[in-house]
Amino acid sequence: LGAIVGERCVAIIDTGGSPAVGAALRRAVALRTALPVCHVINTHGHPDHVLGNAAFAADRPDFIGHARLAPALAVRGPGYQRAAREALGPGADLPALIPPTRIVQDRLELDLGGRRLDIQAWPAAHTDQDLTVTDLATGVIFVGDLVFDQHLPVLDGNLKGWLTALARLQALPVTLAIPGHGRPAAIGPLIAPQQAYLEDLRSRVGAAIARQQPLAPTVEALGKAPGPTDARTRWSLIEAFHRRNVTAAYAELEWD
């Protein structure tokens, strides 16, 4: 989550996995500036990035998202809210999800007053609704979940598109990348482990398909852990997401 403060107003990047998290972010911003929040930018529609939107509704900002974000929230939003209620308890206050009021088809530039932001929409990669936000004054880029650090990357979009996006991100003239999960760092070293994991996933699943191995035995054979030994110690949540990644990669690559 982040906030960028201009001379006129504030932009929020992602709002967290509950209204309470969003409210805590709103309070943190208020401790630093009395300027209004004029934009809330969602890097994509996963619940840990959008369920805090309602905490900013009273500011009446533009809610900005990818052109495909609203349809994704319409389909998946009720499930996200059910899961959040199960996790947070029946007393959790979960207002309706707030879809974007302003969409990004390709690029959008915002001026916060002496502070310009470049928002870029990406083809399907981590999801089919990924945005990045670059602060042009500092060269800091919020990459959302296009880049993971520590947390195993989660494939919910397009594997080949994600690898293409990572190559494009590496070429950007930015000073610091802030991932959706993990530690801010220079973009090249941050991307390299994820790129290796996704390339290995593509290679091993592609080889299984070339052998005409069906999905179930492929998931059983490859789904226990990533291939390279160092990957098994680098990533957290392997048990939660690696089998899912194998399944998603197979579904995509079998049609090549």
Short mmCIF file of C-alpha atoms in Angstrom, two decimals:
data_model
loop_
_atom_site.label_atom_id
_atom_site.label_comp_id
_atom_site.label_asym_id
_atom_site.label_seq_id
_atom_site.Cartn_x
_atom_site.Cartn_y
_atom_site.Cartn_z
CA LEU A 1 0.00 0.00 0.00
CA GLY A 2 1.23 3.52 -0.59
CA ALA A 3 0.43 7.20 -0.68
CA ILE A 4 2.00 9.88 -2.88
CA VAL A 5 1.58 13.46 -1.68
CA GLY A 6 1.55 16.38 -4.11
CA GLU A 7 1.06 20.08 -3.51
CA ARG A 8 -2.68 19.84 -4.22
CA CYS A 9 -3.78 16.38 -3.12
CA VAL A 10 -2.86 12.74 -2.38
CA ALA A 11 -3.01 9.56 -4.44
CA ILE A 12 -3.44 6.20 -2.71
CA ILE A 13 -2.09 3.03 -4.30
CA ASP A 14 -4.12 -0.01 -3.16
CA THR A 15 -6.13 -0.06 0.05
CA GLY A 16 -5.65 -3.45 1.71
CA GLY A 17 -7.70 -6.54 2.47
CA SER A 18 -10.43 -5.07 4.68
CA PRO A 19 -12.14 -1.75 5.43
CA ALA A 20 -10.21 -1.70 8.72
CA VAL A 21 -6.88 -1.83 6.88
CA GLY A 22 -8.06 0.91 4.55
CA ALA A 23 -9.11 3.04 7.53
CA ALA A 24 -5.71 2.56 9.16
CA LEU A 25 -4.06 3.71 5.94
CA ARG A 26 -6.38 6.73 5.82
CA ARG A 27 -5.42 7.66 9.38
CA ALA A 28 -1.73 7.28 8.59
CA VAL A 29 -2.07 9.64 5.64
CA ALA A 30 -3.97 12.18 7.79
CA LEU A 31 -1.06 12.22 10.27
CA ARG A 32 1.24 13.37 7.48
CA THR A 33 -0.89 15.80 5.49
CA ALA A 34 -4.21 17.62 5.63
CA LEU A 35 -4.48 17.53 1.84
CA PRO A 36 -7.46 15.64 0.41
CA VAL A 37 -7.23 12.21 -1.19
CA CYS A 38 -8.13 12.85 -4.82
CA HIS A 39 -7.27 9.47 -6.37
CA VAL A 40 -7.42 5.85 -5.20
CA ILE A 41 -5.57 3.62 -7.66
CA ASN A 42 -6.09 -0.15 -7.56
CA THR A 43 -3.24 -2.05 -9.20
CA HIS A 44 -5.62 -5.01 -9.78
CA GLY A 45 -8.71 -6.58 -8.30
CA HIS A 46 -7.48 -9.17 -5.80
CA PRO A 47 -9.13 -8.71 -2.40
CA ASP A 48 -5.98 -7.75 -0.50
CA HIS A 49 -5.71 -4.72 -2.80
CA VAL A 50 -9.33 -3.48 -3.01
CA LEU A 51 -11.36 -4.36 0.10
CA GLY A 52 -10.15 -1.20 1.86
CA ASN A 53 -11.54 1.13 -0.84
CA ALA A 54 -14.61 2.03 1.18
CA ALA A 55 -12.48 3.73 3.83
CA PHE A 56 -11.79 6.50 1.28
CA ALA A 57 -15.32 6.93 -0.07
CA ALA A 58 -15.97 10.02 2.06
CA ASP A 59 -13.05 11.77 0.31
CA ARG A 60 -14.97 11.42 -2.99
CA PRO A 61 -11.83 10.52 -4.96
CA ASP A 62 -11.53 9.11 -8.44
CA PHE A 63 -11.25 5.33 -8.06
CA ILE A 64 -8.87 4.38 -10.85
CA GLY A 65 -8.41 0.92 -12.31
CA HIS A 66 -7.66 -1.08 -15.42
CA ALA A 67 -10.40 -1.18 -18.05
CA ARG A 68 -11.00 -4.84 -17.13
CA LEU A 69 -11.15 -4.27 -13.36
CA ALA A 70 -14.88 -3.55 -13.05
CA PRO A 71 -15.93 -6.76 -14.88
CA ALA A 72 -13.49 -8.78 -12.74
CA LEU A 73 -14.91 -7.34 -9.52
CA ALA A 74 -18.47 -7.97 -10.69
CA VAL A 75 -17.69 -11.66 -11.20
CA ARG A 76 -15.38 -12.31 -8.26
CA GLY A 77 -16.33 -9.64 -5.75
CA PRO A 78 -19.10 -11.58 -3.97
CA GLY A 79 -16.74 -14.52 -3.45
CA TYR A 80 -14.04 -12.22 -2.11
CA GLN A 81 -16.50 -10.75 0.38
CA ARG A 82 -17.73 -14.18 1.52
CA ALA A 83 -14.14 -15.29 2.12
CA ALA A 84 -13.39 -12.06 3.99
CA ARG A 85 -16.41 -12.55 6.26
CA GLU A 86 -15.26 -16.08 7.05
CA ALA A 87 -11.78 -14.79 7.89
CA LEU A 88 -12.82 -11.67 9.80
CA GLY A 89 -15.92 -12.97 11.56
CA PRO A 90 -19.66 -12.40 11.17
CA GLY A 91 -19.45 -8.95 12.74
CA ALA A 92 -17.06 -7.64 10.11
CA ASP A 93 -18.27 -4.51 8.37
CA LEU A 94 -17.86 -5.22 4.66
CA PRO A 95 -19.55 -2.58 2.53
CA ALA A 96 -20.06 -3.12 -1.18
CA LEU A 97 -16.93 -3.20 -3.29
CA ILE A 98 -16.16 0.08 -5.05
CA PRO A 99 -15.36 -0.40 -8.75
CA PRO A 100 -13.32 2.12 -10.73
CA THR A 101 -14.97 5.41 -11.64
CA ARG A 102 -12.12 6.15 -14.05
CA ILE A 103 -10.53 3.47 -16.19
CA VAL A 104 -7.13 3.13 -17.84
CA GLN A 105 -7.07 1.57 -21.30
CA ASP A 106 -3.38 2.20 -21.98
CA ARG A 107 -1.79 5.09 -20.03
CA LEU A 108 -3.00 7.90 -17.82
CA GLU A 109 -1.02 10.81 -16.37
CA LEU A 110 -2.17 12.45 -13.15
CA ASP A 111 -0.99 15.75 -11.68
CA LEU A 112 -1.18 15.96 -7.88
CA GLY A 113 0.23 19.49 -7.95
CA GLY A 114 3.95 19.55 -8.65
CA ARG A 115 3.89 15.73 -8.68
CA ARG A 116 3.01 13.76 -11.79
CA LEU A 117 2.12 10.08 -11.88
CA ASP A 118 2.31 7.80 -14.90
CA ILE A 119 -0.24 4.97 -14.72
CA GLN A 120 0.19 2.14 -17.20
CA ALA A 121 -2.24 -0.66 -18.03
CA TRP A 122 -0.61 -3.99 -18.90
CA PRO A 123 -1.73 -6.91 -21.05
CA ALA A 124 -2.70 -10.05 -19.14
CA ALA A 125 0.12 -11.10 -16.80
CA HIS A 126 -0.40 -11.70 -13.07
CA THR A 127 -4.08 -10.95 -13.79
CA ASP A 128 -5.84 -9.44 -16.78
CA GLN A 129 -6.21 -6.09 -14.94
CA ASP A 130 -2.68 -5.11 -13.86
CA LEU A 131 -1.64 -1.47 -13.47
CA THR A 132 1.68 0.10 -12.47
CA VAL A 133 2.08 3.57 -10.99
CA THR A 134 5.31 5.55 -11.46
CA ASP A 135 6.09 8.72 -9.53
CA LEU A 136 7.89 10.73 -12.19
CA ALA A 137 9.54 13.02 -9.61
CA THR A 138 11.44 10.20 -7.90
CA GLY A 139 11.41 7.31 -10.36
CA VAL A 140 9.69 5.07 -7.81
CA ILE A 141 7.30 2.53 -9.37
CA PHE A 142 4.51 0.68 -7.60
CA VAL A 143 4.33 -2.59 -9.51
CA GLY A 144 1.41 -4.21 -7.69
CA ASP A 145 1.55 -7.98 -7.99
CA LEU A 146 3.37 -7.97 -11.29
CA VAL A 147 6.36 -8.50 -8.98
CA PHE A 148 6.44 -10.66 -5.86
CA ASP A 149 9.23 -10.82 -3.29
CA GLN A 150 9.32 -13.67 -0.73
CA HIS A 151 5.64 -14.58 -1.38
CA LEU A 152 5.47 -17.17 -4.20
CA PRO A 153 4.21 -15.53 -7.42
CA VAL A 154 0.57 -16.39 -8.12
CA LEU A 155 -0.54 -16.95 -11.72
CA ASP A 156 -4.06 -15.67 -12.31
CA GLY A 157 -3.63 -14.24 -15.80
CA ASN A 158 -1.23 -15.32 -18.52
CA LEU A 159 2.18 -16.94 -17.97
CA LYS A 160 3.73 -15.91 -21.26
CA GLY A 161 2.32 -12.42 -20.91
CA TRP A 162 3.76 -12.18 -17.41
CA LEU A 163 7.26 -13.08 -18.59
CA THR A 164 6.93 -10.46 -21.34
CA ALA A 165 5.81 -7.87 -18.78
CA LEU A 166 8.78 -8.65 -16.52
CA ALA A 167 11.18 -8.09 -19.42
CA ARG A 168 9.52 -4.74 -20.15
CA LEU A 169 9.62 -3.73 -16.50
CA GLN A 170 13.35 -4.44 -16.30
CA ALA A 171 13.96 -1.96 -19.10
CA LEU A 172 12.17 0.92 -17.39
CA PRO A 173 14.31 3.83 -16.11
CA VAL A 174 13.11 3.62 -12.49
CA THR A 175 15.01 4.01 -9.23
CA LEU A 176 13.04 1.75 -6.90
CA ALA A 177 10.27 -0.81 -7.28
CA ILE A 178 7.63 -1.39 -4.61
CA PRO A 179 6.10 -4.87 -5.02
CA GLY A 180 2.63 -5.85 -3.91
CA HIS A 181 4.23 -8.38 -1.56
CA GLY A 182 7.74 -8.07 -0.15
CA ARG A 183 10.48 -5.50 0.09
CA PRO A 184 11.14 -2.44 -2.07
CA ALA A 185 14.34 -2.85 -4.10
CA ALA A 186 16.01 -2.08 -7.39
CA ILE A 187 13.84 -3.54 -10.09
CA GLY A 188 16.38 -5.88 -11.73
CA PRO A 189 17.36 -7.86 -8.61
CA LEU A 190 13.74 -7.88 -7.48
CA ILE A 191 12.48 -9.40 -10.73
CA ALA A 192 15.25 -11.96 -11.32
CA PRO A 193 14.09 -14.70 -8.88
CA GLN A 194 10.49 -14.44 -10.02
CA GLN A 195 11.52 -14.57 -13.66
CA ALA A 196 13.53 -17.74 -12.96
CA TYR A 197 10.58 -19.35 -11.19
CA LEU A 198 8.12 -18.54 -13.99
CA GLU A 199 10.53 -19.63 -16.74
CA ASP A 200 11.09 -22.95 -14.93
CA LEU A 201 7.33 -23.36 -14.57
CA ARG A 202 6.84 -22.78 -18.29
CA SER A 203 9.67 -25.16 -19.20
CA ARG A 204 8.62 -28.07 -16.99
CA VAL A 205 4.90 -27.82 -17.72
CA GLY A 206 5.63 -27.42 -21.43
CA ALA A 207 7.81 -30.54 -21.37
CA ALA A 208 5.01 -32.53 -19.70
CA ILE A 209 2.55 -31.40 -22.36
CA ALA A 210 5.03 -32.31 -25.11
CA ARG A 211 5.14 -35.83 -23.61
CA GLN A 212 1.32 -35.84 -23.78
CA GLN A 213 1.15 -36.22 -20.02
CA PRO A 214 -2.36 -35.39 -18.76
CA LEU A 215 -3.08 -32.63 -16.28
CA ALA A 216 -3.59 -34.67 -13.11
CA PRO A 217 -0.28 -36.56 -13.20
CA THR A 218 1.51 -33.35 -14.23
CA VAL A 219 0.17 -31.54 -11.18
CA GLU A 220 1.07 -34.50 -8.99
CA ALA A 221 4.62 -34.68 -10.36
CA LEU A 222 5.39 -30.97 -10.51
CA GLY A 223 3.09 -29.53 -7.89
CA LYS A 224 5.00 -30.51 -4.76
CA ALA A 225 7.68 -27.84 -5.07
CA PRO A 226 9.38 -25.56 -7.61
CA GLY A 227 12.18 -27.13 -9.60
CA PRO A 228 15.48 -25.49 -8.56
CA THR A 229 16.55 -26.31 -5.00
CA ASP A 230 17.16 -22.67 -4.11
CA ALA A 231 13.59 -21.81 -5.10
CA ARG A 232 12.29 -24.10 -2.37
CA THR A 233 13.97 -22.01 0.30
CA ARG A 234 13.43 -18.61 -1.35
CA TRP A 235 9.64 -18.58 -1.50
CA SER A 236 6.97 -18.70 1.19
CA LEU A 237 3.47 -20.15 0.63
CA ILE A 238 4.67 -22.75 -1.87
CA GLU A 239 2.14 -25.26 -0.51
CA ALA A 240 -0.69 -22.77 -0.97
CA PHE A 241 0.01 -21.66 -4.53
CA HIS A 242 2.49 -23.79 -6.50
CA ARG A 243 0.05 -26.54 -7.48
CA ARG A 244 -2.40 -23.87 -8.55
CA ASN A 245 0.32 -22.29 -10.72
CA VAL A 246 1.07 -25.64 -12.36
CA THR A 247 -2.62 -26.11 -13.14
CA ALA A 248 -2.98 -22.60 -14.57
CA ALA A 249 0.18 -22.96 -16.66
CA TYR A 250 -0.99 -26.31 -18.06
CA ALA A 251 -4.40 -24.88 -19.02
CA GLU A 252 -2.66 -22.06 -20.92
CA LEU A 253 0.21 -23.95 -22.53
CA GLU A 254 -1.74 -26.99 -23.72
CA TRP A 255 -3.34 -24.82 -26.42
CA ASP A 256 0.01 -23.64 -27.87
#
